[in-house]
Amino acid sequence: MSLAQRRLVSWHLYVAVGALALGASMGPLQALEHMGIDLYRYVPFLASYYQGLSLHGVLNVLVWTTFFISGFLTFVTSATLRRPLYSLRLGWLAWGLMTVGVVMAGWAMLTNQATVLFTSYPPLKGHPAYYFGLTLLVVGTWLVSANLFLTWRQWRREHPTERTPLGAFGALVTFVMWDLASVGLAVESLLMLIPMSLGTVEGTDPVLARAFFWFTGHPIVYFWLLPAYVSWYSMVPKQAGGKLFSDPLARLALLLFIPFSIPVGLHHQFTDPGIAQGWKMVHAALTFVVFFPSAMTAFTLLASLENAGRARGARGWFDWFFRLPWRDPSVAAQLFAMILFALGGISGIINASYNLNLMVHNTAWVPGHFHLTVGSGVTLTFMGISYWLIPYLTGRRLWSPKAALVQAWTWFIGMLIFGRGMHWLGLLGAPRRTMLGAATYAQLRPDWALPSVLVGVGGVILAVSLYLYLVQIVATLFFSREPAQVEVPEAEAVSGPEHAPFWFERWRLWVGAAVGLAALGYVPTLVDLLTRFTPVPGLRVW
Amino acid sequence: MQIDRYERRWMVLTAVTLAVLFVAVMGSVLGAGIQVPGIDGQVDPRALASTPPFDRPGLRELGPGRYEATIVAFIWAYSPNEIRVPAGSTVTFTLTSRDVVHGFRILDTPVNTMVIPGQVARVTHTFTRPDTYLFVCHEYCGVNHHTMYGRIIVE
């Protein structure tokens, strides 16, 4: 890959890691606060717990993920198609727009003018720079995807009969899904949030805004997750010393996310008044359907890892698990990510279970759930990827593989303890996104004390892990002098891509199915909410 | 496309498990009648002071053992924030918000709803044993969100 292109990918990763450094640093403060230790007052630039929480949410789930994904999938597409990116200039334009957006939103958050948390529910009214900034971030991802589609089209012209390599295939699926899904957020932002924050409308309808937000807000989790699946399917089997079990079924699992990821967003609104129970039930059913490709993924990955373990000399039923290259930090991080993600998937099924959700909706259970999914399944995988990708891009060996291994272990252990604490707190009824240590009702609930200690302890272990990761990246960039010999891992398959039917790459078919299903799942609810539009004036309440 | 025998079994097993879970959820909706909030009306949040029943929040007896509790949520409290009912009472909570999005979760019960300005939320629960139940705001509603709560005293 050309030096110019490596530089483009690297700069995506640098912004990603920078956002993680600031956003995730808030995490241990929140965890310790739950335990009754308030360190917030010592952070000079923070006006409140909730300002820190906004930075934590936005910088981690929107900025760290979006920049890492844009860089990583650009890399994967170009590397597996074995051709340069369609346009480097377009790549830098996308990066520039996204970076300007992050600076604008970041400025608003750091000056306490957008303490609205990452969900930004109106009528909370943040500074217009915040909404403009996040809009630019989304527009940037559209340009990234355009660049990848155009790169693929050039490749397709030269290879009319070949199957797209699995890595590039996964990258395309991710962006096809995301471009469709992000329409909801774009509509909410341009027609509701920006006019509200500029004061050009008398107010906006909170339920309608929530419906548009969650139209994007659930599939966004697959935008985070699918790049991790791309690594797990097309790279990890090779890194572990084996072969992918089934390439065609990997493709099918990825493809199913295109139609099924969008008409599920109402499951975030089961407890919202103003939305019919019947449509909530439909989305509950479809959420169960979209669990299916993840269950397929579990099988394929276990079979692939077993294949790797046996190739490394394993016998018996379970020996293969222990024969995997656990000393390779990139592999270990991603294996831990898979285990934590499986646990998060199970709590997710509970969230999605219509009325069972009443027990956990908006309790600490929910952040417990998404710290195991996006905070571990995705984030720890991205950390694992960066342990080979950054040496590849910079030509410098990893500063300390041993420290990287400790980082993976501490994230795993820290997240198990933290996740256990949060899920437990949630079952006891503790609300989410709440300054629990200072809550006036907390002393009435002595049963919250023990799980809060788990949250605090887990949070501190996670902080150690985070700083090990940041030190590793900085030290690799500035102090590692040895040249790296890194190959891009590209797994072969037991059952190869030639077994995949060609209609898997008829994108119009998949986009059509997705649009149809999304319309079916959303149009009646959106029309109903539009006819009952109730404007509510924006408010600053922090 | 060929599908491995074990993989096919796994896919069938997954589908059956999900179907059974969904049927169980349906069963609890139809059988036990545990419902999530639905469409229960709308109200202008700027005119609550003149819109019944939110002009006079509080507890009303509808019949023997049946009550309606009208609650207005605002930054950062509920009005009223204390309700007393005898054990065995069935209480329908009718809520709305005056300003931003709030939450309403009665701890140790399945009562859980968002309280959204412009929308009326209605949930019903029967309190069988005497106790003090806390209800808390579980949606971020500003800088004193963690001070927003109330109690239901079941005597």
XYZ file of C-alpha atoms in Angstrom:
697
model
C 0.000 0.000 0.000
C 1.331 3.418 -0.953
C 2.831 5.679 1.667
C 0.247 8.387 0.892
C -2.596 5.990 1.525
C -1.034 4.653 4.716
C -0.853 8.220 5.937
C -4.571 8.743 5.270
C -5.501 5.593 7.187
C -3.099 6.464 10.018
C -4.644 9.884 10.545
C -8.072 8.301 10.946
C -6.627 6.115 13.667
C -4.868 9.027 15.384
C -8.097 11.023 15.717
C -9.855 7.843 16.910
C -7.260 7.188 19.608
C -7.207 10.856 20.604
C -10.971 10.835 21.112
C -10.736 7.613 23.096
C -8.009 9.115 25.287
C -10.227 11.995 26.397
C -13.586 10.191 26.335
C -12.567 7.004 28.098
C -10.588 8.945 30.738
C -13.959 10.109 32.067
C -14.993 6.475 32.616
C -13.135 5.729 35.854
C -14.336 9.062 37.301
C -17.925 7.970 36.701
C -17.315 4.478 38.064
C -15.658 5.829 41.214
C -18.442 8.377 41.645
C -20.970 5.526 41.779
C -18.842 4.059 44.550
C -19.016 7.344 46.471
C -15.593 8.755 45.519
C -16.117 12.052 43.677
C -12.990 13.018 41.739
C -14.924 15.273 39.368
C -14.404 18.307 41.558
C -10.650 18.032 40.895
C -11.053 18.207 37.110
C -10.854 21.934 36.404
C -12.541 22.018 33.003
C -15.607 20.038 34.057
C -18.662 21.852 35.384
C -20.619 18.709 36.244
C -20.778 14.933 36.243
C -23.082 15.162 33.242
C -20.610 17.205 31.226
C -18.076 14.419 31.743
C -20.724 11.866 30.817
C -21.500 13.716 27.559
C -17.804 13.723 26.640
C -17.550 10.032 27.553
C -20.529 9.045 25.429
C -19.944 11.178 22.348
C -16.174 10.746 22.102
C -16.298 6.983 22.646
C -19.355 5.756 20.780
C -19.460 8.365 18.015
C -15.916 9.607 17.436
C -13.594 6.732 18.393
C -15.757 4.211 16.535
C -16.472 6.327 13.438
C -12.847 7.291 12.840
C -11.485 3.817 13.539
C -14.087 2.220 11.261
C -13.510 4.716 8.446
C -9.751 4.164 8.600
C -9.881 0.409 9.054
C -12.466 -0.307 6.354
C -10.678 2.003 3.894
C -7.560 -0.028 4.595
C -9.340 -3.397 4.293
C -11.056 -2.506 1.023
C -7.894 -1.302 -0.642
C -5.715 -4.102 0.768
C -8.005 -7.006 -0.133
C -8.950 -5.650 -3.577
C -5.208 -5.067 -4.111
C -5.707 -1.695 -5.699
C -5.332 1.927 -4.628
C -8.233 3.914 -3.274
C -10.430 5.546 -5.927
C -9.492 9.043 -4.755
C -7.036 10.046 -2.055
C -8.331 13.596 -2.295
C -11.880 12.445 -1.529
C -10.451 10.443 1.370
C -8.810 13.518 2.868
C -11.923 15.608 2.247
C -13.968 13.091 4.242
C -11.363 13.040 7.012
C -11.297 16.830 7.045
C -15.063 17.213 7.304
C -15.243 14.639 10.076
C -12.379 16.264 11.966
C -13.851 19.768 11.668
C -17.149 18.282 12.908
C -15.461 16.721 15.920
C -13.681 19.975 16.761
C -16.994 21.883 16.621
C -18.919 19.358 18.717
C -15.937 18.960 21.055
C -15.678 22.712 21.610
C -19.383 22.899 22.484
C -19.056 20.012 24.921
C -15.822 21.194 26.548
C -17.311 24.651 27.146
C -20.371 23.033 28.756
C -22.689 24.279 26.012
C -23.832 20.831 24.906
C -24.269 18.728 28.021
C -26.991 16.709 26.305
C -25.369 13.213 26.351
C -24.825 11.214 23.158
C -28.567 10.656 22.629
C -29.167 14.468 22.495
C -32.888 14.089 23.157
C -34.795 17.302 22.464
C -36.026 19.502 24.037
C -32.559 19.528 25.634
C -31.033 22.373 23.668
C -27.300 22.329 22.951
C -25.213 24.901 21.087
C -25.777 24.771 17.278
C -22.054 23.977 16.814
C -22.680 20.633 18.521
C -25.421 19.576 16.104
C -23.597 20.961 13.055
C -20.449 19.156 14.155
C -22.109 15.769 14.516
C -23.878 16.291 11.182
C -20.509 16.868 9.500
C -19.256 13.658 11.110
C -22.109 11.713 9.476
C -21.697 13.459 6.104
C -18.007 12.519 6.250
C -18.899 8.830 6.600
C -21.027 9.114 3.441
C -17.977 10.404 1.543
C -15.855 7.579 2.961
C -18.426 5.081 1.727
C -18.613 6.731 -1.715
C -14.858 6.346 -2.024
C -15.037 2.651 -1.168
C -17.952 1.958 -3.544
C -16.080 3.694 -6.384
C -12.913 1.742 -5.596
C -14.930 -1.482 -5.713
C -16.599 -0.510 -9.000
C -13.198 -0.053 -10.635
C -12.176 -3.469 -9.331
C -15.420 -5.044 -10.540
C -14.866 -3.753 -14.086
C -11.530 -5.521 -14.183
C -12.794 -8.683 -12.441
C -16.330 -9.199 -13.748
C -16.635 -12.864 -12.758
C -14.781 -13.047 -9.439
C -16.287 -12.997 -5.961
C -15.347 -9.859 -4.039
C -12.700 -10.757 -1.429
C -14.363 -11.289 1.945
C -12.688 -8.305 3.646
C -13.807 -5.816 1.017
C -17.205 -7.514 0.874
C -17.674 -6.938 4.614
C -16.580 -3.308 4.287
C -19.136 -2.713 1.526
C -21.922 -4.391 3.494
C -21.095 -2.214 6.497
C -21.368 1.004 4.524
C -24.451 -0.008 2.507
C -26.183 -0.709 5.819
C -24.892 2.492 7.430
C -25.787 4.802 4.538
C -29.395 3.597 4.718
C -29.525 3.653 8.504
C -28.021 7.128 8.948
C -30.923 8.753 7.070
C -32.923 8.872 10.322
C -30.252 10.838 12.146
C -29.812 13.162 9.170
C -33.522 13.965 9.120
C -33.636 14.512 12.882
C -30.554 16.695 12.785
C -31.405 18.869 9.774
C -35.155 19.256 10.257
C -35.488 19.171 14.025
C -32.343 19.648 16.137
C -30.542 22.351 14.155
C -33.665 24.541 13.691
C -34.456 24.104 17.398
C -30.971 25.098 18.529
C -30.885 28.069 16.149
C -34.279 29.163 17.458
C -35.880 29.297 14.006
C -38.803 27.092 15.124
C -40.981 27.417 18.215
C -40.098 23.918 19.275
C -39.858 20.316 18.213
C -41.697 17.074 18.934
C -39.655 14.947 21.349
C -41.267 11.565 20.520
C -40.910 12.059 16.779
C -37.287 13.113 17.281
C -36.691 9.979 19.353
C -38.211 7.830 16.600
C -35.836 9.320 13.999
C -32.923 9.039 16.407
C -33.504 5.334 17.071
C -34.138 4.647 13.386
C -30.376 5.207 13.192
C -29.606 4.533 16.841
C -30.041 0.803 16.753
C -28.436 0.046 13.384
C -25.524 2.259 14.462
C -24.554 -0.594 16.778
C -24.133 -2.784 13.684
C -22.066 -0.014 12.090
C -19.757 -0.469 15.080
C -20.024 -4.235 15.155
C -19.682 -5.237 11.487
C -16.059 -4.011 11.181
C -15.273 -6.219 14.195
C -17.002 -9.104 12.380
C -14.882 -8.323 9.294
C -11.778 -8.815 11.418
C -13.140 -11.908 13.189
C -14.195 -13.586 9.944
C -11.541 -12.582 7.452
C -8.442 -12.089 9.618
C -8.562 -13.752 13.055
C -8.688 -17.358 11.681
C -5.418 -16.652 9.852
C -3.856 -14.957 12.885
C -4.872 -17.967 14.994
C -3.208 -20.345 12.535
C -6.275 -21.855 10.850
C -8.924 -21.356 8.216
C -12.320 -19.696 8.128
C -14.945 -22.452 8.375
C -17.367 -21.211 5.728
C -16.889 -18.169 3.526
C -20.400 -18.246 1.955
C -22.145 -18.345 5.334
C -19.915 -15.541 6.590
C -21.182 -13.498 3.641
C -24.787 -14.454 4.298
C -24.517 -13.479 7.980
C -23.063 -10.097 7.021
C -25.702 -9.537 4.332
C -28.630 -10.253 6.665
C -27.710 -7.139 8.607
C -28.608 -4.953 5.614
C -32.376 -5.644 5.606
C -32.826 -6.610 9.271
C -30.802 -4.011 11.154
C -33.095 -1.024 10.579
C -36.712 -1.982 11.420
C -35.825 -2.745 15.053
C -35.257 0.734 16.513
C -38.595 0.929 18.325
C -37.231 -1.591 20.809
C -35.421 1.384 22.339
C -38.831 3.013 22.764
C -40.854 0.194 24.333
C -41.626 2.485 27.289
C -42.313 5.618 25.214
C -45.893 6.869 25.437
C -47.334 7.919 22.064
C -46.229 4.872 20.080
C -48.610 1.968 19.440
C -47.946 -1.313 21.247
C -48.493 -3.337 18.058
C -45.582 -1.687 16.226
C -43.389 -2.095 19.264
C -44.197 -5.818 19.148
C -43.292 -5.994 15.444
C -39.910 -4.439 16.189
C -39.423 -6.847 19.085
C -39.964 -9.769 16.690
C -37.599 -8.317 14.091
C -34.951 -7.765 16.778
C -35.064 -11.490 17.430
C -34.533 -12.027 13.699
C -31.458 -9.790 13.616
C -29.996 -11.827 16.481
C -29.873 -14.757 14.058
C -26.847 -13.650 11.962
C -24.911 -13.052 15.180
C -25.737 -16.581 16.290
C -24.475 -17.830 12.895
C -21.324 -15.829 13.479
C -20.798 -17.540 16.816
C -20.881 -20.946 15.116
C -18.581 -20.012 12.245
C -16.053 -18.381 14.566
C -15.976 -21.284 17.008
C -15.592 -23.733 14.118
C -12.807 -21.604 12.606
C -10.991 -21.308 15.931
C -11.344 -25.047 16.497
C -9.835 -25.529 13.045
C -6.934 -23.301 14.111
C -6.450 -25.125 17.413
C -6.406 -28.515 15.669
C -3.931 -27.199 13.088
C -1.751 -26.368 16.078
C -1.904 -29.969 17.327
C -4.976 -30.015 19.580
C -6.782 -33.286 20.370
C -10.025 -34.056 22.214
C -13.002 -31.770 22.609
C -11.747 -28.616 24.278
C -7.969 -28.722 23.896
C -8.169 -26.518 20.774
C -9.290 -23.562 22.851
C -6.117 -23.589 24.923
C -3.869 -24.197 21.905
C -4.848 -20.881 20.326
C -2.037 -18.279 20.242
C -3.037 -16.611 23.504
C 0.395 -14.931 23.723
C -0.270 -12.900 20.591
C -1.858 -9.697 21.967
C -3.840 -9.047 18.790
C -5.416 -12.513 18.936
C -5.927 -12.507 22.707
C -7.623 -9.096 22.642
C -10.038 -10.247 19.946
C -10.800 -13.573 21.654
C -11.613 -11.719 24.870
C -13.723 -9.308 22.824
C -15.708 -12.247 21.434
C -16.349 -13.725 24.886
C -17.497 -10.401 26.337
C -19.612 -9.732 23.270
C -21.403 -13.067 23.690
C -22.334 -12.083 27.262
C -23.525 -8.676 26.029
C -25.577 -10.357 23.321
C -27.465 -12.343 25.936
C -28.348 -9.250 27.978
C -29.353 -7.649 24.680
C -31.922 -10.348 24.019
C -33.434 -9.486 27.405
C -33.564 -5.768 26.504
C -35.304 -6.649 23.254
C -37.924 -8.855 24.898
C -40.799 -6.373 24.756
C -42.252 -6.356 28.273
C -39.257 -8.008 29.956
C -37.603 -4.708 29.049
C -39.750 -3.039 31.749
C -37.443 -4.505 34.382
C -34.299 -3.025 32.891
C -35.249 -0.075 30.677
C -33.075 2.962 31.487
C -31.480 1.246 34.458
C -27.740 0.714 34.954
C -28.315 -2.650 33.239
C -28.334 -0.887 29.848
C -24.871 0.712 30.066
C -23.768 -2.629 31.542
C -25.014 -4.248 28.340
C -23.416 -1.828 25.921
C -20.068 -1.799 27.699
C -19.890 -5.515 26.913
C -20.935 -4.983 23.281
C -19.587 -1.677 21.952
C -17.229 -1.155 24.915
C -15.707 -4.634 24.597
C -16.841 -6.615 21.553
C -16.074 -3.621 19.348
C -13.529 -1.532 21.276
C -11.310 -4.388 22.422
C -11.363 -5.802 18.878
C -10.270 -2.423 17.509
C -7.480 -2.354 20.095
C -6.452 -5.848 18.987
C -6.512 -4.782 15.330
C -4.343 -1.761 16.068
C -1.672 -4.088 17.524
C -0.878 -5.246 13.980
C -2.302 -2.396 11.915
C -0.293 0.428 13.471
C 3.013 -1.478 13.043
C 1.969 -2.222 9.458
C 1.132 1.411 8.697
C 4.152 2.974 10.385
C 6.707 0.230 9.758
C 7.601 0.288 13.464
C 7.443 -2.773 15.682
C 4.983 -2.780 18.567
C 6.721 -1.089 21.490
C 5.894 -3.838 24.011
C 3.868 -6.929 23.053
C 3.957 -7.946 26.715
C 2.271 -4.720 27.818
C -0.273 -5.217 25.034
C -1.062 -8.669 26.395
C -1.526 -7.249 29.898
C -3.782 -4.595 28.358
C -6.039 -7.241 26.803
C -6.247 -9.208 30.064
C -6.983 -6.151 32.203
C -9.728 -4.984 29.832
C -11.268 -8.466 30.013
C -11.109 -8.737 33.784
C -12.066 -5.102 34.382
C -15.055 -5.359 32.083
C -16.245 -8.624 33.683
C -16.262 -6.970 37.107
C -17.691 -3.662 35.871
C -20.317 -5.388 33.712
C -21.371 -7.626 36.577
C -21.746 -4.571 38.830
C -23.777 -2.580 36.319
C -26.151 -5.415 35.418
C -26.703 -6.108 39.105
C -27.326 -2.437 39.893
C -29.824 -2.327 37.041
C -31.759 -5.313 38.356
C -31.970 -3.527 41.714
C -33.516 -0.551 39.900
C -30.647 1.963 39.879
C -31.273 4.447 37.038
C -28.734 4.886 34.247
C -26.897 8.143 33.401
C -27.366 9.357 36.959
C -24.872 10.755 39.452
C -25.639 7.861 41.786
C -23.087 8.695 44.479
C -24.787 12.076 44.982
C -28.361 10.883 44.371
C -30.626 12.024 47.195
C -32.364 8.644 47.278
C -29.238 6.468 47.173
C -28.955 6.203 50.963
C -32.452 4.710 50.982
C -31.090 1.815 48.923
C -28.263 0.188 50.889
C -28.500 -2.798 48.522
C -26.930 -0.657 45.777
C -23.664 -0.318 47.714
C -22.038 -3.668 46.903
C -22.650 -3.645 43.133
C -21.451 -0.014 43.096
C -18.150 -1.204 44.555
C -17.849 -3.698 41.674
C -18.494 -0.857 39.239
C -15.763 1.256 40.879
C -13.201 -1.552 41.042
C -13.926 -2.630 37.465
C -13.649 0.971 36.338
C -10.204 1.382 37.906
C -8.914 -1.822 36.265
C -10.304 -0.566 32.944
C -8.500 2.742 33.449
C -5.201 0.866 33.895
C -5.946 -1.008 30.686
C -6.853 2.163 28.802
C -3.604 3.895 29.761
C -1.577 0.794 28.837
C -3.178 1.014 25.406
C -2.521 4.741 24.992
C 1.098 4.415 26.175
C 1.568 1.525 23.752
C 0.349 3.564 20.780
C 2.360 6.666 21.653
C 5.497 4.664 22.431
C 5.186 2.669 19.204
C 4.933 5.897 17.223
C 7.774 7.730 18.932
C 10.129 5.297 20.660
C 9.950 2.018 18.753
C 12.991 1.989 16.505
C 12.939 -1.582 15.174
C 11.357 -2.067 11.765
C 8.210 -4.181 11.642
C 7.611 -7.178 9.407
C 3.829 -7.275 9.270
C 1.643 -9.037 6.731
C -2.011 -8.193 6.354
C -3.790 -11.256 7.777
C -6.123 -12.713 5.159
C -7.745 -16.015 6.090
C -8.342 -18.819 3.611
C -11.587 -20.741 3.980
C -12.401 -24.444 4.359
C -15.446 -23.806 2.181
C -14.321 -21.005 -0.098
C -15.931 -17.976 -1.748
C -16.515 -19.937 -4.994
C -19.421 -21.632 -3.170
C -21.177 -18.325 -2.572
C -24.033 -17.629 -5.000
C -23.497 -14.624 -7.203
C -26.718 -12.904 -6.136
C -24.974 -12.189 -2.832
C -23.395 -9.297 -4.725
C -26.549 -7.915 -6.294
C -26.517 -4.839 -4.118
C -29.785 -3.502 -5.530
C -31.573 -6.590 -4.275
C -30.305 -6.093 -0.720
C -30.860 -2.342 -0.695
C -34.378 -2.866 -2.053
C -35.166 -5.428 0.635
C -33.805 -3.090 3.303
C -35.759 -0.067 2.098
C -38.950 -2.138 1.851
C -38.611 -3.627 5.303
C -37.619 -0.294 6.867
C -40.672 1.363 5.281
C -42.923 -1.416 6.543
C -41.505 -1.137 10.050
C -41.488 2.648 10.282
C -43.833 4.455 7.912
C -47.074 3.872 9.890
C -45.474 5.025 13.151
C -43.766 8.061 11.597
C -46.945 9.136 9.753
C -48.942 8.759 12.968
C -46.412 10.836 14.928
C -46.307 13.508 12.211
C -50.077 13.899 12.249
C -49.926 14.368 16.023
C -46.911 16.712 15.935
C -46.656 18.584 19.258
C -43.943 21.248 19.347
C -42.082 21.621 22.647
C -39.659 24.553 23.141
C -35.960 23.791 23.595
C -34.390 24.235 27.037
C -30.953 24.427 28.573
C -31.118 22.585 31.896
C -27.461 22.297 32.962
C -24.102 -23.208 -1.465
C -23.464 -26.124 0.851
C -24.215 -25.863 4.552
C -22.401 -28.106 6.994
C -24.598 -30.601 8.873
C -23.684 -29.234 12.302
C -24.105 -25.670 11.176
C -27.573 -26.431 9.850
C -28.513 -27.988 13.205
C -27.168 -24.931 15.002
C -29.225 -22.610 12.811
C -32.395 -24.625 13.441
C -31.669 -24.693 17.172
C -31.164 -20.899 17.214
C -34.389 -20.288 15.304
C -36.364 -22.600 17.604
C -34.905 -20.967 20.730
C -35.773 -17.476 19.505
C -39.281 -18.595 18.546
C -39.842 -20.151 21.985
C -38.603 -16.971 23.699
C -40.914 -14.855 21.591
C -43.910 -17.074 22.330
C -43.079 -16.804 26.041
C -43.059 -13.004 25.754
C -46.403 -13.082 23.937
C -47.721 -15.358 26.654
C -46.843 -12.867 29.365
C -48.518 -10.072 27.379
C -51.753 -11.960 26.739
C -51.791 -14.236 29.774
C -50.434 -12.097 32.602
C -51.436 -8.823 30.914
C -48.051 -7.177 31.438
C -48.165 -4.335 28.921
C -45.806 -1.595 27.864
C -47.159 1.967 27.505
C -49.067 2.775 24.323
C -50.930 5.747 22.880
C -52.767 7.482 25.743
C -53.377 10.984 24.498
C -51.567 14.253 24.073
C -51.409 17.528 25.903
C -49.817 20.925 25.358
C -46.952 21.052 27.880
C -47.226 24.865 28.086
C -50.883 24.714 29.101
C -50.804 22.052 31.828
C -52.101 24.487 34.459
C -55.399 24.698 32.594
C -55.650 21.161 31.219
C -57.429 18.474 33.257
C -56.387 16.252 34.893
C -52.933 17.880 35.064
C -54.318 21.158 36.440
C -54.851 19.341 39.739
C -52.203 16.644 40.193
C -52.800 14.163 43.014
C -54.626 11.029 44.008
C -58.312 10.409 43.193
C -60.405 7.429 44.244
C -62.209 5.884 41.303
C -63.977 3.118 43.212
C -63.301 0.634 45.994
C -59.553 -0.081 45.938
C -59.100 1.744 42.623
C -57.197 4.986 42.332
C -55.875 7.340 39.718
C -52.652 9.198 40.499
C -52.052 12.208 38.258
C -48.391 13.204 38.323
C -46.623 16.083 36.577
C -42.872 15.715 36.113
C -40.675 18.801 35.763
C -37.081 19.794 36.451
C -36.273 18.295 38.998
C -39.256 16.938 40.868
C -42.630 15.263 40.624
C -45.885 16.830 41.682
C -47.023 15.217 43.917
C -43.927 13.434 45.189
C -45.693 11.410 47.857
C -48.745 9.192 47.469
C -50.465 7.108 50.164
C -52.732 4.193 49.306
C -53.999 1.181 51.279
C -52.501 -2.252 50.559
C -54.313 -4.071 47.776
C -54.989 -0.880 45.802
C -54.841 -0.782 42.042
C -53.385 2.542 40.984
C -53.416 3.982 37.477
C -50.638 6.524 37.064
C -51.309 9.264 34.535
C -48.198 11.289 33.827
C -46.806 13.991 31.637
C -43.857 16.362 31.629
C -43.891 20.142 31.765
C -40.454 20.676 30.178
C -37.931 18.017 29.084
C -38.004 14.212 28.851
C -38.138 12.501 32.241
C -38.549 8.919 33.391
C -40.775 7.165 35.916
C -39.624 3.898 37.420
C -41.224 2.537 40.586
C -38.477 0.420 42.124
C -39.286 -3.230 42.936
C -42.280 -3.202 40.543
C -42.538 -3.603 36.770
C -43.740 0.021 36.431
C -41.448 1.757 33.969
C -42.302 4.525 31.521
C -40.796 7.518 29.828
C -42.450 10.847 30.659
C -42.307 12.907 27.506
C -43.537 16.491 27.134
C -46.595 16.540 24.894
C -47.493 12.902 25.570
C -49.660 11.345 28.256
C -48.272 8.139 29.787
C -50.605 5.738 31.571
C -49.522 2.690 33.592
C -51.396 0.576 36.133
C -50.099 -1.462 39.048
C -51.626 -3.293 42.019
C -49.743 -2.825 45.307
C -50.343 -5.986 47.309
C -48.016 -5.633 50.297
C -47.508 -2.641 52.613
C -44.154 -0.971 52.015
C -42.588 2.284 50.880
C -41.821 2.279 47.186
C -39.435 4.781 45.620
C -40.033 6.149 42.195
C -37.092 7.772 40.420
C -36.413 9.718 37.245
C -34.318 7.499 34.987
C -33.825 9.800 32.013
C -31.142 12.483 32.126
C -33.056 15.755 32.582
C -30.360 18.228 33.524
C -27.811 18.974 36.152
C -29.897 17.934 39.176
C -31.390 14.827 37.592
C -30.138 12.685 40.495
C -32.338 14.556 42.987
C -35.621 13.755 41.254
C -37.638 11.110 43.079
C -40.744 10.452 45.135
C -42.443 7.777 47.253
C -45.544 5.655 47.288
C -46.494 4.641 50.794
C -48.639 1.522 50.826
C -50.297 1.214 54.244
